[in-house]
């Protein structure tokens, strides 16, 4: 995968698919867990895309709709949507919950 293709968010819909993805990427993976029922997707999605562009392919951005596979929230311990989780070498490194602007997302990933 070329660096300029990495910043487009990838949608993942199952716990198995997410596990395989975070374990196979050669860059950190930023996962946004969200749920349509919260109505917040349109608030954070543009900010997530801006942040992804600013990080210039240094991170793989993944979006997970918790309502696609109800096990996802339980398996990953997500109790609030949206939640951002950063995985490095297949292991969760950090997590924050709630709406964030692009600057805050970049700072979270680079911390």
mmCIF file of C-alpha atoms in Angstrom:
data_model
loop_
_atom_site.group_PDB
_atom_site.id
_atom_site.type_symbol
_atom_site.label_atom_id
_atom_site.label_comp_id
_atom_site.label_asym_id
_atom_site.label_seq_id
_atom_site.Cartn_x
_atom_site.Cartn_y
_atom_site.Cartn_z
ATOM 1 C CA UNK A 1 0.000 0.000 0.000
ATOM 2 C CA UNK A 2 1.401 3.403 -0.944
ATOM 3 C CA UNK A 3 1.583 6.165 1.644
ATOM 4 C CA UNK A 4 -0.866 8.372 -0.221
ATOM 5 C CA UNK A 5 -3.490 5.618 -0.042
ATOM 6 C CA UNK A 6 -3.041 4.998 3.666
ATOM 7 C CA UNK A 7 -4.881 8.118 4.881
ATOM 8 C CA UNK A 8 -8.271 7.163 3.437
ATOM 9 C CA UNK A 9 -10.286 5.707 6.352
ATOM 10 C CA UNK A 10 -11.025 2.021 5.992
ATOM 11 C CA UNK A 11 -14.332 0.652 7.249
ATOM 12 C CA UNK A 12 -14.137 -2.587 9.233
ATOM 13 C CA UNK A 13 -17.246 -4.514 10.200
ATOM 14 C CA UNK A 14 -16.185 -7.486 12.332
ATOM 15 C CA UNK A 15 -14.019 -8.246 15.355
ATOM 16 C CA UNK A 16 -12.010 -10.785 13.354
ATOM 17 C CA UNK A 17 -11.365 -8.338 10.536
ATOM 18 C CA UNK A 18 -10.241 -5.665 13.013
ATOM 19 C CA UNK A 19 -7.954 -8.068 14.903
ATOM 20 C CA UNK A 20 -6.321 -9.180 11.658
ATOM 21 C CA UNK A 21 -5.881 -5.619 10.436
ATOM 22 C CA UNK A 22 -4.294 -4.170 13.582
ATOM 23 C CA UNK A 23 -1.946 -7.144 13.719
ATOM 24 C CA UNK A 24 -0.794 -6.898 10.116
ATOM 25 C CA UNK A 25 -0.213 -3.180 9.495
ATOM 26 C CA UNK A 26 3.355 -1.887 9.469
ATOM 27 C CA UNK A 27 2.215 1.512 10.761
ATOM 28 C CA UNK A 28 0.170 2.383 13.855
ATOM 29 C CA UNK A 29 -3.581 1.900 13.431
ATOM 30 C CA UNK A 30 -6.019 4.521 14.703
ATOM 31 C CA UNK A 31 -9.450 2.983 15.195
ATOM 32 C CA UNK A 32 -12.557 5.088 15.584
ATOM 33 C CA UNK A 33 -15.380 3.136 17.166
ATOM 34 C CA UNK A 34 -18.700 4.829 16.441
ATOM 35 C CA UNK A 35 -22.421 4.083 16.306
ATOM 36 C CA UNK A 36 -24.988 5.635 13.966
ATOM 37 C CA UNK A 37 -27.483 5.877 16.808
ATOM 38 C CA UNK A 38 -25.314 8.549 18.488
ATOM 39 C CA UNK A 39 -25.593 10.887 15.490
ATOM 40 C CA UNK A 40 -21.993 12.014 16.036
ATOM 41 C CA UNK A 41 -20.411 10.548 12.908
ATOM 42 C CA UNK A 42 -20.864 13.699 10.907
ATOM 43 C CA UNK A 43 -19.174 15.714 13.679
ATOM 44 C CA UNK A 44 -15.941 13.756 13.943
ATOM 45 C CA UNK A 45 -15.565 12.237 10.459
ATOM 46 C CA UNK A 46 -14.330 15.462 8.805
ATOM 47 C CA UNK A 47 -11.931 16.035 11.697
ATOM 48 C CA UNK A 48 -10.643 12.459 11.464
ATOM 49 C CA UNK A 49 -10.050 12.872 7.727
ATOM 50 C CA UNK A 50 -8.174 16.158 8.281
ATOM 51 C CA UNK A 51 -6.028 14.550 10.968
ATOM 52 C CA UNK A 52 -5.290 11.590 8.721
ATOM 53 C CA UNK A 53 -4.141 13.902 5.931
ATOM 54 C CA UNK A 54 -1.917 15.840 8.351
ATOM 55 C CA UNK A 55 -0.201 12.655 9.488
ATOM 56 C CA UNK A 56 0.747 11.933 5.854
ATOM 57 C CA UNK A 57 0.429 8.160 5.902
ATOM 58 C CA UNK A 58 2.164 7.665 9.261
ATOM 59 C CA UNK A 59 -0.958 5.969 10.605
ATOM 60 C CA UNK A 60 -3.714 3.752 9.170
ATOM 61 C CA UNK A 61 -7.166 5.092 10.030
ATOM 62 C CA UNK A 62 -9.978 2.595 10.516
ATOM 63 C CA UNK A 63 -13.647 3.227 11.245
ATOM 64 C CA UNK A 64 -15.701 0.617 13.082
ATOM 65 C CA UNK A 65 -19.481 0.839 13.257
ATOM 66 C CA UNK A 66 -20.282 -0.870 16.540
ATOM 67 C CA UNK A 67 -23.785 -1.654 15.328
ATOM 68 C CA UNK A 68 -22.423 -3.839 12.477
ATOM 69 C CA UNK A 69 -21.130 -6.418 14.958
ATOM 70 C CA UNK A 70 -22.393 -6.064 18.517
ATOM 71 C CA UNK A 71 -19.489 -8.165 19.826
ATOM 72 C CA UNK A 72 -17.023 -5.422 18.881
ATOM 73 C CA UNK A 73 -17.913 -3.173 21.806
ATOM 74 C CA UNK A 74 -17.553 -6.035 24.266
ATOM 75 C CA UNK A 75 -14.364 -7.480 22.761
ATOM 76 C CA UNK A 76 -12.639 -4.078 22.695
ATOM 77 C CA UNK A 77 -14.180 -2.742 25.909
ATOM 78 C CA UNK A 78 -15.822 0.226 24.222
ATOM 79 C CA UNK A 79 -18.556 1.765 26.342
ATOM 80 C CA UNK A 80 -18.848 5.151 24.631
ATOM 81 C CA UNK A 81 -19.072 6.192 21.010
ATOM 82 C CA UNK A 82 -17.094 7.762 19.560
ATOM 83 C CA UNK A 83 -13.926 6.262 20.985
ATOM 84 C CA UNK A 84 -10.479 6.471 19.393
ATOM 85 C CA UNK A 85 -7.992 3.671 20.069
ATOM 86 C CA UNK A 86 -4.409 3.615 18.843
ATOM 87 C CA UNK A 87 -2.824 0.236 18.118
ATOM 88 C CA UNK A 88 0.940 -0.143 17.687
ATOM 89 C CA UNK A 89 2.354 -3.496 16.584
ATOM 90 C CA UNK A 90 -1.072 -5.075 17.129
ATOM 91 C CA UNK A 91 -1.410 -3.924 20.746
ATOM 92 C CA UNK A 92 -3.634 -1.129 22.021
ATOM 93 C CA UNK A 93 -1.346 1.736 23.017
ATOM 94 C CA UNK A 94 -3.818 4.487 24.013
ATOM 95 C CA UNK A 95 -7.518 5.376 24.018
ATOM 96 C CA UNK A 96 -9.675 8.496 24.254
ATOM 97 C CA UNK A 97 -13.437 8.906 24.132
ATOM 98 C CA UNK A 98 -15.636 11.697 22.862
ATOM 99 C CA UNK A 99 -15.569 14.158 19.983
ATOM 100 C CA UNK A 100 -12.141 15.541 19.011
ATOM 101 C CA UNK A 101 -10.912 18.083 16.506
ATOM 102 C CA UNK A 102 -8.141 17.289 14.020
ATOM 103 C CA UNK A 103 -5.434 18.979 16.110
ATOM 104 C CA UNK A 104 -6.361 16.890 19.172
ATOM 105 C CA UNK A 105 -6.435 13.671 17.130
ATOM 106 C CA UNK A 106 -2.967 14.332 15.713
ATOM 107 C CA UNK A 107 -1.626 15.133 19.185
ATOM 108 C CA UNK A 108 -3.176 11.922 20.559
ATOM 109 C CA UNK A 109 -1.513 9.776 17.870
ATOM 110 C CA UNK A 110 1.868 11.455 18.170
ATOM 111 C CA UNK A 111 1.985 11.454 21.995
#
